[in-house]
Tab-separated table of C-alpha atoms in Angstrom:
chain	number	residue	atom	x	y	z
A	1375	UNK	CA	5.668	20.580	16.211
A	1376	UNK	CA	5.157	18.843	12.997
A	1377	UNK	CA	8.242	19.457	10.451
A	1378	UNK	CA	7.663	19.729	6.805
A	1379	UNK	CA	9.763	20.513	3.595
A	1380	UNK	CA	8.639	24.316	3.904
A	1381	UNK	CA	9.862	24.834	7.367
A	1382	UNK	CA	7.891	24.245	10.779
A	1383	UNK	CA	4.218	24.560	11.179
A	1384	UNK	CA	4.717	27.858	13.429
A	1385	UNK	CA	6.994	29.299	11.141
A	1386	UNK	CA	4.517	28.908	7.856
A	1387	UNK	CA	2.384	32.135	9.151
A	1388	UNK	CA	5.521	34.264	9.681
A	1389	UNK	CA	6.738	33.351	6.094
A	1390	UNK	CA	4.029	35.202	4.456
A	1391	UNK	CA	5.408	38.464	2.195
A	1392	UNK	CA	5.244	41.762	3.153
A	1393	UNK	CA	2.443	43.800	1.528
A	1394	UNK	CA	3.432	46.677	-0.632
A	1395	UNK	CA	7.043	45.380	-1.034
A	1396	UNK	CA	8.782	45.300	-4.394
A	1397	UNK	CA	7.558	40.986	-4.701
A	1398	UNK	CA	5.911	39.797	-8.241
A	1399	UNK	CA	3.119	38.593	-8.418
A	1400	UNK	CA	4.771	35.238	-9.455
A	1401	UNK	CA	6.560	35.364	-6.303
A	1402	UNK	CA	3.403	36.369	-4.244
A	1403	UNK	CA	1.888	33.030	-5.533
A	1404	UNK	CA	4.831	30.947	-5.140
A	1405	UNK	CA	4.989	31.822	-1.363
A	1406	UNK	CA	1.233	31.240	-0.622
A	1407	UNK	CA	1.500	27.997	-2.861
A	1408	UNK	CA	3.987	26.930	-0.585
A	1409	UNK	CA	2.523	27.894	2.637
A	1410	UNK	CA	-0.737	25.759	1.729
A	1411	UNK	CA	1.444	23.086	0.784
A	1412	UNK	CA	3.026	23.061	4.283
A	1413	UNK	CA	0.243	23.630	6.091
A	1414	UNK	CA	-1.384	20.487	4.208
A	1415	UNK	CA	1.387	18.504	5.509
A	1416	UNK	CA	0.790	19.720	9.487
A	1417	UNK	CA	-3.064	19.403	9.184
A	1418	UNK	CA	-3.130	16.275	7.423
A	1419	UNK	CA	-0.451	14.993	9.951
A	1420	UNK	CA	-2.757	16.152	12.961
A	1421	UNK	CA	-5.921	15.212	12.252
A	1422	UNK	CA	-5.913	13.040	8.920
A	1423	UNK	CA	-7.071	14.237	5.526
A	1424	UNK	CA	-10.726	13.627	5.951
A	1425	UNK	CA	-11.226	15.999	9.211
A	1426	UNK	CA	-8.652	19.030	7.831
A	1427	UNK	CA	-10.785	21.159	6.180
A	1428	UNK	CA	-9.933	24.412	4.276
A	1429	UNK	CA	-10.420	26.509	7.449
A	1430	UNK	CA	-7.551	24.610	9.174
A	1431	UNK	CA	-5.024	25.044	6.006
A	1432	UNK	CA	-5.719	29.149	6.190
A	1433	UNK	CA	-5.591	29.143	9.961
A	1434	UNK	CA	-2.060	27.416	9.515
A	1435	UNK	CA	-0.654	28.848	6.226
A	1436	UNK	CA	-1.674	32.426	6.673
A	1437	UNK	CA	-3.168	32.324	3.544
A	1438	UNK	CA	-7.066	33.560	3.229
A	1439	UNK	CA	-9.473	31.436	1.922
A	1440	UNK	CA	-10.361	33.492	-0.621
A	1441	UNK	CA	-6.925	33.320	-1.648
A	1442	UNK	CA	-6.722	29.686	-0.844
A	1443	UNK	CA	-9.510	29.396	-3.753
A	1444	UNK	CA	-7.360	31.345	-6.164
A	1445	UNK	CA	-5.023	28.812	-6.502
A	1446	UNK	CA	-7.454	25.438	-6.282
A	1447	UNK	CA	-10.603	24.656	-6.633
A	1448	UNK	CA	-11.412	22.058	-3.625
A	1449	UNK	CA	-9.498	20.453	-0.880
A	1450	UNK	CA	-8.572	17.458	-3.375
A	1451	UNK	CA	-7.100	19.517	-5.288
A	1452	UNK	CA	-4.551	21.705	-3.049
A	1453	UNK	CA	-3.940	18.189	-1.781
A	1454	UNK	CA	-3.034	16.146	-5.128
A	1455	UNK	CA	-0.552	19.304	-5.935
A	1456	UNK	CA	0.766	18.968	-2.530
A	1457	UNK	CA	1.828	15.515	-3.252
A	1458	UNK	CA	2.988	16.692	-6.437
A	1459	UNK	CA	5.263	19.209	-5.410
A	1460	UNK	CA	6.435	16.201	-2.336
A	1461	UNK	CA	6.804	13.614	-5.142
A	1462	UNK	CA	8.871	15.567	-7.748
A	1463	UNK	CA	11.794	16.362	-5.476
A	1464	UNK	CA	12.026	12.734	-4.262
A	1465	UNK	CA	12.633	11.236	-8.099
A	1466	UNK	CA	15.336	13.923	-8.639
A	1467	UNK	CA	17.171	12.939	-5.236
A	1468	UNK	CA	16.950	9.089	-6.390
A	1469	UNK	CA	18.437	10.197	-9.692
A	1470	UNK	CA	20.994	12.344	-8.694
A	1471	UNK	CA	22.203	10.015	-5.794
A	1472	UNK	CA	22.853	7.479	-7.500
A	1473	UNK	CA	19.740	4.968	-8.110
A	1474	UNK	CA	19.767	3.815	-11.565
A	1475	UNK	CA	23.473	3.524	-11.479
A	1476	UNK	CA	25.789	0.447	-10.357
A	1477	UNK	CA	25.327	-1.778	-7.165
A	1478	UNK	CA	27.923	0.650	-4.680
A	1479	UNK	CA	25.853	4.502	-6.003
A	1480	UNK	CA	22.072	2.927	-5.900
A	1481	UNK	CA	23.295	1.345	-2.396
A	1482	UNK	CA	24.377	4.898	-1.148
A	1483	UNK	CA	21.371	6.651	-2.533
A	1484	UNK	CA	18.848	4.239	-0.881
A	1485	UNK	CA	20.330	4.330	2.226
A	1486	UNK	CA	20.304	8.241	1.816
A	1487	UNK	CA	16.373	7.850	0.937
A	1488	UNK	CA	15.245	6.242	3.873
A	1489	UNK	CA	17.028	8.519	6.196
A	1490	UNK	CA	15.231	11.808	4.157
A	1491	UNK	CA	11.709	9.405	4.441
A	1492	UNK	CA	12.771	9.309	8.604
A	1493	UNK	CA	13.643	13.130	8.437
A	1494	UNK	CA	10.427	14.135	6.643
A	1495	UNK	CA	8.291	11.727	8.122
A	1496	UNK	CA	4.768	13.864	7.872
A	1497	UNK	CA	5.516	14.624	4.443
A	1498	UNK	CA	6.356	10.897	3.826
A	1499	UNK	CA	3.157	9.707	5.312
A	1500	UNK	CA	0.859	12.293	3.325
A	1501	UNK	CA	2.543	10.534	0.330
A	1502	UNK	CA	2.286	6.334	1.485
A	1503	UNK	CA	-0.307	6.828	3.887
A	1504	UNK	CA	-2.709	9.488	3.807
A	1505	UNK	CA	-2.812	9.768	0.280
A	1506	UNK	CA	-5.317	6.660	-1.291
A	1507	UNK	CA	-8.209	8.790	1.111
A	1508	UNK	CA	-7.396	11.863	-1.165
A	1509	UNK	CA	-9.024	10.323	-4.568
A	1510	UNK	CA	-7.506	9.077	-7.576
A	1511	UNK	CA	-6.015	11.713	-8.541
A	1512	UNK	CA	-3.615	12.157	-5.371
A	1513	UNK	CA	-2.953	8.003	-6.008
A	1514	UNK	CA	-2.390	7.958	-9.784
A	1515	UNK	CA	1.066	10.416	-8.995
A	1516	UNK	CA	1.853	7.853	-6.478
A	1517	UNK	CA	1.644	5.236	-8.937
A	1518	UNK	CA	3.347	7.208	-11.358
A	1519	UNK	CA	6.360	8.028	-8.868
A	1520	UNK	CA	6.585	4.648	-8.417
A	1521	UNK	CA	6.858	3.162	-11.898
A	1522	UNK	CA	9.582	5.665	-12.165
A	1523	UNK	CA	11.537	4.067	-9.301
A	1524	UNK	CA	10.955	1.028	-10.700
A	1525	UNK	CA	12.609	1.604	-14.291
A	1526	UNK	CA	15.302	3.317	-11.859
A	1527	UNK	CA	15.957	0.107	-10.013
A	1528	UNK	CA	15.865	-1.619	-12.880
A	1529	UNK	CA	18.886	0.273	-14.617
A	1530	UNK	CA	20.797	-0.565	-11.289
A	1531	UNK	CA	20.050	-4.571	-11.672
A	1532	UNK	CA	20.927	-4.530	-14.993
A	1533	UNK	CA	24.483	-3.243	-14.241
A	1534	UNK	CA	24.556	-5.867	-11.511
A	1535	UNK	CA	26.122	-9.298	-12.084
A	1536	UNK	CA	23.351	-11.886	-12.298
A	1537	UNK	CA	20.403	-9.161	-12.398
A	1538	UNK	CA	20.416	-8.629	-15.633
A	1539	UNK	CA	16.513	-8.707	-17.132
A	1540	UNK	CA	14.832	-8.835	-14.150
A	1541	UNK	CA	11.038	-9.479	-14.701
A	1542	UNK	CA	9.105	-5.664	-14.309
A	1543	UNK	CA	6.335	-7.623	-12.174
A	1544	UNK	CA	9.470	-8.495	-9.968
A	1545	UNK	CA	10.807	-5.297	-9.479
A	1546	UNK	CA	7.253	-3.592	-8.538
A	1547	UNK	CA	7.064	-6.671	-6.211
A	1548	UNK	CA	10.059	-5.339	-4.287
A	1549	UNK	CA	9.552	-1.400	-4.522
A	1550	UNK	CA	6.600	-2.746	-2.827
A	1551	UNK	CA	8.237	-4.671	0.099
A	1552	UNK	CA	10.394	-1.620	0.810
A	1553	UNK	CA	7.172	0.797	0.099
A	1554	UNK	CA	5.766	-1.755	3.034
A	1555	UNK	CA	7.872	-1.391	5.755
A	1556	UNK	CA	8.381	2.140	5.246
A	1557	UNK	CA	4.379	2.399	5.401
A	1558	UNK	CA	4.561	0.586	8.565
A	1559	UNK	CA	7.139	2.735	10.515
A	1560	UNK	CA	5.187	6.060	9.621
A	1561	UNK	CA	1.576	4.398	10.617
A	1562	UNK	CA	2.968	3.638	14.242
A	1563	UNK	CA	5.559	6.946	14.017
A	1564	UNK	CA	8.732	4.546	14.411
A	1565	UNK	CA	10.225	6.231	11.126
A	1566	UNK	CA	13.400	6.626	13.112
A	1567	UNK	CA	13.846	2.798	12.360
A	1568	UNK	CA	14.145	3.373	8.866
A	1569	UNK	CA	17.678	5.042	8.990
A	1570	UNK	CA	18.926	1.216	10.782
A	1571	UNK	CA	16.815	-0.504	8.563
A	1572	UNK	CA	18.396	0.463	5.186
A	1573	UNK	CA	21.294	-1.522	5.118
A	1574	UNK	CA	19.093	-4.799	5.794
A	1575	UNK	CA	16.407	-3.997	3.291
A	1576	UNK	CA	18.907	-3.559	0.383
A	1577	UNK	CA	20.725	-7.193	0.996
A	1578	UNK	CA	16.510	-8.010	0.842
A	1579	UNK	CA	15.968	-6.467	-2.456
A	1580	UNK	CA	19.623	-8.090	-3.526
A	1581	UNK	CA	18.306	-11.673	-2.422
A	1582	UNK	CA	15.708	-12.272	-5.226
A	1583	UNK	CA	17.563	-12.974	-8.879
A	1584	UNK	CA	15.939	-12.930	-12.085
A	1585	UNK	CA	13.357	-16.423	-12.546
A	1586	UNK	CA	14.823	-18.868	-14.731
A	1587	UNK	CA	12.006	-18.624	-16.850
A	1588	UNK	CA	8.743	-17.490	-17.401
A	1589	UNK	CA	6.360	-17.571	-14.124
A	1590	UNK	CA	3.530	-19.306	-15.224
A	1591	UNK	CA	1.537	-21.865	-13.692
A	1592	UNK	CA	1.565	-25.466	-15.090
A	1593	UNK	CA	-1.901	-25.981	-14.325
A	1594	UNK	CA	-4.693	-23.537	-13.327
A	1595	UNK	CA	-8.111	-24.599	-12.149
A	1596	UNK	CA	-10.337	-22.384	-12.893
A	1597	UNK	CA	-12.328	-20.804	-10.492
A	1598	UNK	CA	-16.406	-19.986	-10.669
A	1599	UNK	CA	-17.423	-18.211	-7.553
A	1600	UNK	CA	-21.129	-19.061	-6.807
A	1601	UNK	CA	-22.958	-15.687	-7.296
A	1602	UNK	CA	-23.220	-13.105	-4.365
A	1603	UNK	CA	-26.862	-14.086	-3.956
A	1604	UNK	CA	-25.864	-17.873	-3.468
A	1605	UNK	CA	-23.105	-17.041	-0.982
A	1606	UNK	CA	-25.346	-14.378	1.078
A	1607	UNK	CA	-28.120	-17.231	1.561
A	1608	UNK	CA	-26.551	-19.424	3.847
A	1609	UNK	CA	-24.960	-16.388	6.182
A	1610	UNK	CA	-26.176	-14.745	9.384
A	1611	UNK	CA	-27.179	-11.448	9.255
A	1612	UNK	CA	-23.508	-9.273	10.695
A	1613	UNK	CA	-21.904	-11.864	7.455
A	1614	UNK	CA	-24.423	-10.606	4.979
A	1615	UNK	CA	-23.961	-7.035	5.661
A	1616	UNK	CA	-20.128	-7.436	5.759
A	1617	UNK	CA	-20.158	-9.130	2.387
A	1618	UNK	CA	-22.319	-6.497	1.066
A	1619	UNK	CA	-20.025	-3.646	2.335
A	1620	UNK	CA	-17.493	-5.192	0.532
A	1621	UNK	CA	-19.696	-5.369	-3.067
A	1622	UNK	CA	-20.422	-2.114	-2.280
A	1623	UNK	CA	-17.086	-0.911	-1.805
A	1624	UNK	CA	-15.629	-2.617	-4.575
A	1625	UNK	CA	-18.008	-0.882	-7.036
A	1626	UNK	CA	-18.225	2.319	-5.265
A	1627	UNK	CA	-15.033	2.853	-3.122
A	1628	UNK	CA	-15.481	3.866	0.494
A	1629	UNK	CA	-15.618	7.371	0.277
A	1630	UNK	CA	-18.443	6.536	-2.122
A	1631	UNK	CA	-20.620	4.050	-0.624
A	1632	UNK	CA	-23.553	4.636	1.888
A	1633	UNK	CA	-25.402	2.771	4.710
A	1634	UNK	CA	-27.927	2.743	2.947
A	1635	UNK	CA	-26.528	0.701	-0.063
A	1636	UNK	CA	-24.941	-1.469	1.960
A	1637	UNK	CA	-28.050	-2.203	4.496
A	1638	UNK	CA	-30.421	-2.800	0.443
A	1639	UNK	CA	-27.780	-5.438	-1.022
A	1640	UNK	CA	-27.554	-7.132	2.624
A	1641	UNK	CA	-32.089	-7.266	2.061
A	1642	UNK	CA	-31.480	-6.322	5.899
A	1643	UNK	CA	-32.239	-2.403	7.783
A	1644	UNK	CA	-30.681	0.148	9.031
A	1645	UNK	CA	-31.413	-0.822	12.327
A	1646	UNK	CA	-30.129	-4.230	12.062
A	1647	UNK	CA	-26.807	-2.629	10.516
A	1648	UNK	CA	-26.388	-0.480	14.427
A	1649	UNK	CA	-27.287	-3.221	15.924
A	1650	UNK	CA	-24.081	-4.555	14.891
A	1651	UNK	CA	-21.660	-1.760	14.450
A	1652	UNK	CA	-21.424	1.608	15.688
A	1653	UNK	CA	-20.268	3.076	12.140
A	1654	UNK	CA	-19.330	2.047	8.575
A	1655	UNK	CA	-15.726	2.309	9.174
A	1656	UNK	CA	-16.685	-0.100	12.152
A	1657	UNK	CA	-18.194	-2.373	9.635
A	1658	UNK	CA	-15.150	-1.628	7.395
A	1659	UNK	CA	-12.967	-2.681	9.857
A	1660	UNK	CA	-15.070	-6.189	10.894
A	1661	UNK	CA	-15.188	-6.410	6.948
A	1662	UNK	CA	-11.327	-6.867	6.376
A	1663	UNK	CA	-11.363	-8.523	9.959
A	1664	UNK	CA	-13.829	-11.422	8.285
A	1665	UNK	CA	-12.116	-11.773	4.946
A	1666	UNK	CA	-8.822	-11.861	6.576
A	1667	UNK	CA	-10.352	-14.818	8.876
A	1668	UNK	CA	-11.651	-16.657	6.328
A	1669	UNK	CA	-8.985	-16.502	3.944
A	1670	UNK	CA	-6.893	-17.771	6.382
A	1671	UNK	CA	-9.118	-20.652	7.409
A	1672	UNK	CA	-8.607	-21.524	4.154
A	1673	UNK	CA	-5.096	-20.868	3.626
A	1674	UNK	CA	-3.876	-22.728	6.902
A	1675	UNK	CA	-4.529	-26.199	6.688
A	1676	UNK	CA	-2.905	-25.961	3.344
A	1677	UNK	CA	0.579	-24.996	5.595
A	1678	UNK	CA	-0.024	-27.431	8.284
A	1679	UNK	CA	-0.662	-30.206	5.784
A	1680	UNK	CA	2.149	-29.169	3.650
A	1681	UNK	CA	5.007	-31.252	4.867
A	1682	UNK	CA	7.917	-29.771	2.988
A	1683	UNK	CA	7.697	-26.002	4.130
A	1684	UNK	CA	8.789	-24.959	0.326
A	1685	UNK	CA	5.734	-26.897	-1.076
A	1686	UNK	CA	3.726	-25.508	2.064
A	1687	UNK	CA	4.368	-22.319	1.343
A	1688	UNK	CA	3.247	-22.829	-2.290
A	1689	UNK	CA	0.051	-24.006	-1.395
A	1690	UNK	CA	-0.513	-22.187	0.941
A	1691	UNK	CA	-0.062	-19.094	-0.981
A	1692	UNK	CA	-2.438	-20.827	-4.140
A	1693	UNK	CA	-5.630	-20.894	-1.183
A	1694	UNK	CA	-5.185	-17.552	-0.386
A	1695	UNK	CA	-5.588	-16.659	-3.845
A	1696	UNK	CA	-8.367	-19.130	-4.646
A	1697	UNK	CA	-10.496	-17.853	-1.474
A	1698	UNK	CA	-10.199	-14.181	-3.030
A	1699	UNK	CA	-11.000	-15.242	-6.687
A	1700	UNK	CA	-14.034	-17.272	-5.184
A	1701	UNK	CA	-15.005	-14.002	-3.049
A	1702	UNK	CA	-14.107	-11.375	-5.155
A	1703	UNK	CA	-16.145	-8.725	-2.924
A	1704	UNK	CA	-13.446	-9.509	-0.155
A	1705	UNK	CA	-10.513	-10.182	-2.143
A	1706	UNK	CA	-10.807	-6.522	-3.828
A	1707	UNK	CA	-11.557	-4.888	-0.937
A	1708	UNK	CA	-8.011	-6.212	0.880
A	1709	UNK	CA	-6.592	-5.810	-2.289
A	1710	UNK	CA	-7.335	-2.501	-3.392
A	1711	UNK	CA	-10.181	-0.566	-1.036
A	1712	UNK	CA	-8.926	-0.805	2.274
A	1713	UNK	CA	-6.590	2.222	1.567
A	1714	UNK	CA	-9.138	4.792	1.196
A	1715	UNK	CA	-10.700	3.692	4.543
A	1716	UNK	CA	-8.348	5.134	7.017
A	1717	UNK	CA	-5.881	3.929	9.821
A	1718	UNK	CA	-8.089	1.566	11.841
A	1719	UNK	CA	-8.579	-0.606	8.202
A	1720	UNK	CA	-4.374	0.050	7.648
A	1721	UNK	CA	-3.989	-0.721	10.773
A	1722	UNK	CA	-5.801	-4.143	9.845
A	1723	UNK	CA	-3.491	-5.250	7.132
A	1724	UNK	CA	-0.553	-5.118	9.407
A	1725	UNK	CA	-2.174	-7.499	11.783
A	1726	UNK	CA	-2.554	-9.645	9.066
A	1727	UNK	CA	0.597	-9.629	7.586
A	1728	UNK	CA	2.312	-10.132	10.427
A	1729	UNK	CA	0.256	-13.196	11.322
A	1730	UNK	CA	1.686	-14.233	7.918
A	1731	UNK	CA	5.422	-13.525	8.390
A	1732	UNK	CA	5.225	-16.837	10.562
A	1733	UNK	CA	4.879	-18.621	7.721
A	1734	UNK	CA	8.684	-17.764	6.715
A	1735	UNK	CA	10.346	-18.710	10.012
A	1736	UNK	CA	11.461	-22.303	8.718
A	1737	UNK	CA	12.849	-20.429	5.785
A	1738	UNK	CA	15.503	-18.756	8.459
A	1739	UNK	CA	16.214	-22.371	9.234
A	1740	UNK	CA	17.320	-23.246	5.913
A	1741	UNK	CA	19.139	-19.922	5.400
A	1742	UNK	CA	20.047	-18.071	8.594
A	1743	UNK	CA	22.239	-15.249	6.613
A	1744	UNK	CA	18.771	-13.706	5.315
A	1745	UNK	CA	17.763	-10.159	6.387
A	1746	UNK	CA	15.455	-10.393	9.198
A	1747	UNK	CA	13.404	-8.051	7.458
A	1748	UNK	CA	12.572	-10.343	4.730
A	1749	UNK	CA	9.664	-12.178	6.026
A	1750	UNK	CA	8.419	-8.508	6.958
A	1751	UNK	CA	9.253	-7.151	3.577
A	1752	UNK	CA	8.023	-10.106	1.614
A	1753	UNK	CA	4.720	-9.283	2.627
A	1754	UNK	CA	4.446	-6.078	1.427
A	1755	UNK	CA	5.853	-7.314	-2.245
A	1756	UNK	CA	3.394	-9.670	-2.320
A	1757	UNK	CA	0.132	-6.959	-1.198
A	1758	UNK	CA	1.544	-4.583	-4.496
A	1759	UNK	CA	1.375	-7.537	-7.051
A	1760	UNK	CA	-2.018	-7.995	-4.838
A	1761	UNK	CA	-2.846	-4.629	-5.443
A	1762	UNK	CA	-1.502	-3.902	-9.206
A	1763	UNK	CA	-3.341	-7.540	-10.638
A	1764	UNK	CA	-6.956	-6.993	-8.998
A	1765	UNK	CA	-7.018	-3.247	-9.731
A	1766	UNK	CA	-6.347	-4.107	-13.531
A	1767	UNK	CA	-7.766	-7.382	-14.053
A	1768	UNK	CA	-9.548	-7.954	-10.811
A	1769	UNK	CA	-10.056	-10.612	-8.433
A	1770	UNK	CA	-11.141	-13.714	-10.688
A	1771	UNK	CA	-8.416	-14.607	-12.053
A	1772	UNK	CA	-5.946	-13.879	-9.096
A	1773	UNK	CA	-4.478	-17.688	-8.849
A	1774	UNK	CA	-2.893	-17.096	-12.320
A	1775	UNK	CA	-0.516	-15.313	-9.867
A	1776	UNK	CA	0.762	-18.033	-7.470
A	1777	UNK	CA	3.976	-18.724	-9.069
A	1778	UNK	CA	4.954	-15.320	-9.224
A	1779	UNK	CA	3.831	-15.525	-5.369
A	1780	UNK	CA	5.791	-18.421	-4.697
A	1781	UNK	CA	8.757	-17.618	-6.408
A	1782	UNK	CA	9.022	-14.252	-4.581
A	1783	UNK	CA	8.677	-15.242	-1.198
A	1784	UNK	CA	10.854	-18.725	-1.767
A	1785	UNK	CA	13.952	-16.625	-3.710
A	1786	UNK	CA	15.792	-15.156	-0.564
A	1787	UNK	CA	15.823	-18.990	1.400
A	1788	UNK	CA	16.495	-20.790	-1.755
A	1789	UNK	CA	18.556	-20.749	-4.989
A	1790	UNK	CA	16.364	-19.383	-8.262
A	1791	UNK	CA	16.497	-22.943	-9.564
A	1792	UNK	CA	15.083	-24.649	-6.453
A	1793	UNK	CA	12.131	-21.551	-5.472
A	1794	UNK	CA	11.570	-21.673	-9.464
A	1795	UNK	CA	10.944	-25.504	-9.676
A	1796	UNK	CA	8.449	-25.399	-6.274
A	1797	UNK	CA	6.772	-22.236	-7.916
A	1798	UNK	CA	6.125	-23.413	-11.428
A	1799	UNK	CA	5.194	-26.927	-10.063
């Protein structure tokens, strides 16, 4: 029985207004409103928002189609003010509990947060999960939610003692480790972690001070990819079609892009395409398998040829970002398109961060009094400056970021002067 914040999904149907009784009209709207917007919650929870259809949201709402259509125009719609009306309530429970105030109130409300994110979990996921396959309208509320948590948080570090002024692409970095591992928990349905989880992830978001200065790179070599053409010649067929999913999806998005695109920038057929995969979000899946593979074939020898971990980590970090500025196609589409693509491509970036979180063991080593769920968290920080750079700027330029990188992931193991001198070196 899936719970949402306007009751149970059986008890939506029985909430429906007697006819002929003495309610407004504006009341008659605000209950069908809300029974759509629960029944969005229960659908979307049960079968994803790309298989509910309008059908299922009046067979669970009680609310007729043709009404249904009184109050929005399409499916996207009903959803985006869904999220809306999920979104709202959450900023005024971080601003009335306490976030934006000092260390002891924002400490209190978060903790409070996570357990209402573990007691709402379908609601939660509509919001962090199912939401970047609604369109950009659904996502752009998101976003704005979350630069409103972020000015929030960063009232609370400014009335904390050695906080002050901390760096805006710093603070979306860590809304986005928390954002992370609350994302996780609701993909695999262990939001009942979150409630245990708080305490650690707020001595994580406590462990990263302000940068002793600005985070910019002391040298940056500038990256030319060769042109797509140039890097299709040399690859075997299942390479050139992944490649040109990606290109495809990074100009079209994946709701957007067809077979057929995809099968005319890879010069191969359609045939060849099923010869390889059963379906594009099979090829979308061996697409983010492939970049993920490569980038780290990169990235790897960097860390095993590192010697100091600090400095490994650093470089490290600067080939990852290198490989996606000299395959842009890939590095947007694990940046930035692999949300709209469903759970199996989520379900992708988890693998990979995880493979990642390795990298931070040593760090424990150094400093054993870290959260455990740093390396976890860490991850996710880094995937929203990911995600924030290449959907404003793109992917060419990425390695511009590896000192904010560097300094992130280095701040909780070291002191700001030591991760500060390894980043900016």
């Amino acid at each position: 029985m899936v719970q949402t914040p306007w009751g149970n999904v059986e008890e939506l149907r029985s909430r429906k207004l007697r006819p002929g009784g003495a309610s407004s009209e504006e009341e008659t709207t605000s209950n069908q409103r809300e029974r759509i917007f629960g029944a969005i919650v229960a659908a979307v929870a049960e079968k994803g928002y790309e298989a509910s259809t309008v059908g299922d949201i009046s067979e669970l709402s009680g609310v007729s189609k043709s009404s249904f259509y009184e109050h929005f125009a399409d499916k996207e719609a009903a959803f985006a003010a869904t999220v809306e009306a999920l979104l709202a309530p959450s900023l005024e429970y971080a601003r009335a509990n306490g976030i934006g105030g000092d260390e002891e109130e924002a400490r209190r409300g978060f903790e409070g947060g996570l357990g209402l994110v573990a007691s709402q979990a379908a609601a939660a996921r509509l919001c962090l999960v199912d939401i970047y396959a609604a369109g950009p309208r659904a996502v752009a509320l998101l976003e704005g939610t979350l630069a409103e948590f972020e000015q929030l948080l960063s009232q609370t570090f400014d009335r904390i003692g050695g906080r002050e002024g901390m760096p805006v692409e710093i603070v979306r970095a860590l809304i986005g480790g928390v954002q992370k591992v609350i994302y996780k928990r609701l993909l695999r349905g262990e939001e009942a972690e979150l409630t245990d989880l708080a305490p650690e992830l707020w001595r994580w978001l406590l462990s990263v001070p302000p940068p002793p200065g600005p985070l910019r790179p002391s040298r940056v070599r500038t990256v030319k990819a060769l042109s797509f053409e140039d890097r299709q010649l040399p690859s075997a067929p299942p390479e050139r079609l992944l490649r040109a999913l990606a290109a495809v999806v990074s100009e079209k998005g994946y709701q957007e892009a067809k077979i057929a695109e995809i099968v005319e920038r890879a010069k191969t057929s359609r045939r060849t395409f099923y010869e390889y995969f059963e379906s594009k979000e099979d090829a979308m899946v061996a697409a983010l398998d492939s970049g993920s593979a490569q980038m780290l074939a990169a990235a790897l020898p960097a860390f095993r040829r590192g010697g100091d971990w600090r400095r490994a980590v650093r470089d490290t970090q600067r080939a990852m970002l290198h490989f996606a500025a000299e395959e842009p196609e890939y590095g947007r589409l694990g940046a930035v398109e692999m949300y709209g693509a469903g759970p199996r491509a989520l379900e992708q970036r988890e693998m990979v961060t995880e493979g990642m979180e390795g990298l931070l063991q040593p760090g424990y080593e150094v400093a054993p009094d870290v959260p455990a769920i740093a390396a976890e968290a860490v991850g996710g920080a880094l995937y929203a400056l990911l995600y924030d750079f290449v959907k404003a700027e793109g992917p060419e330029r990425l390695p511009v970021l590896v000192p904010t990188f560097v300094y992130v992931t280095l701040a909780p193991f070291l002191d700001a002067e030591d991760a500060y001198a390894v980043a900016t070196g």
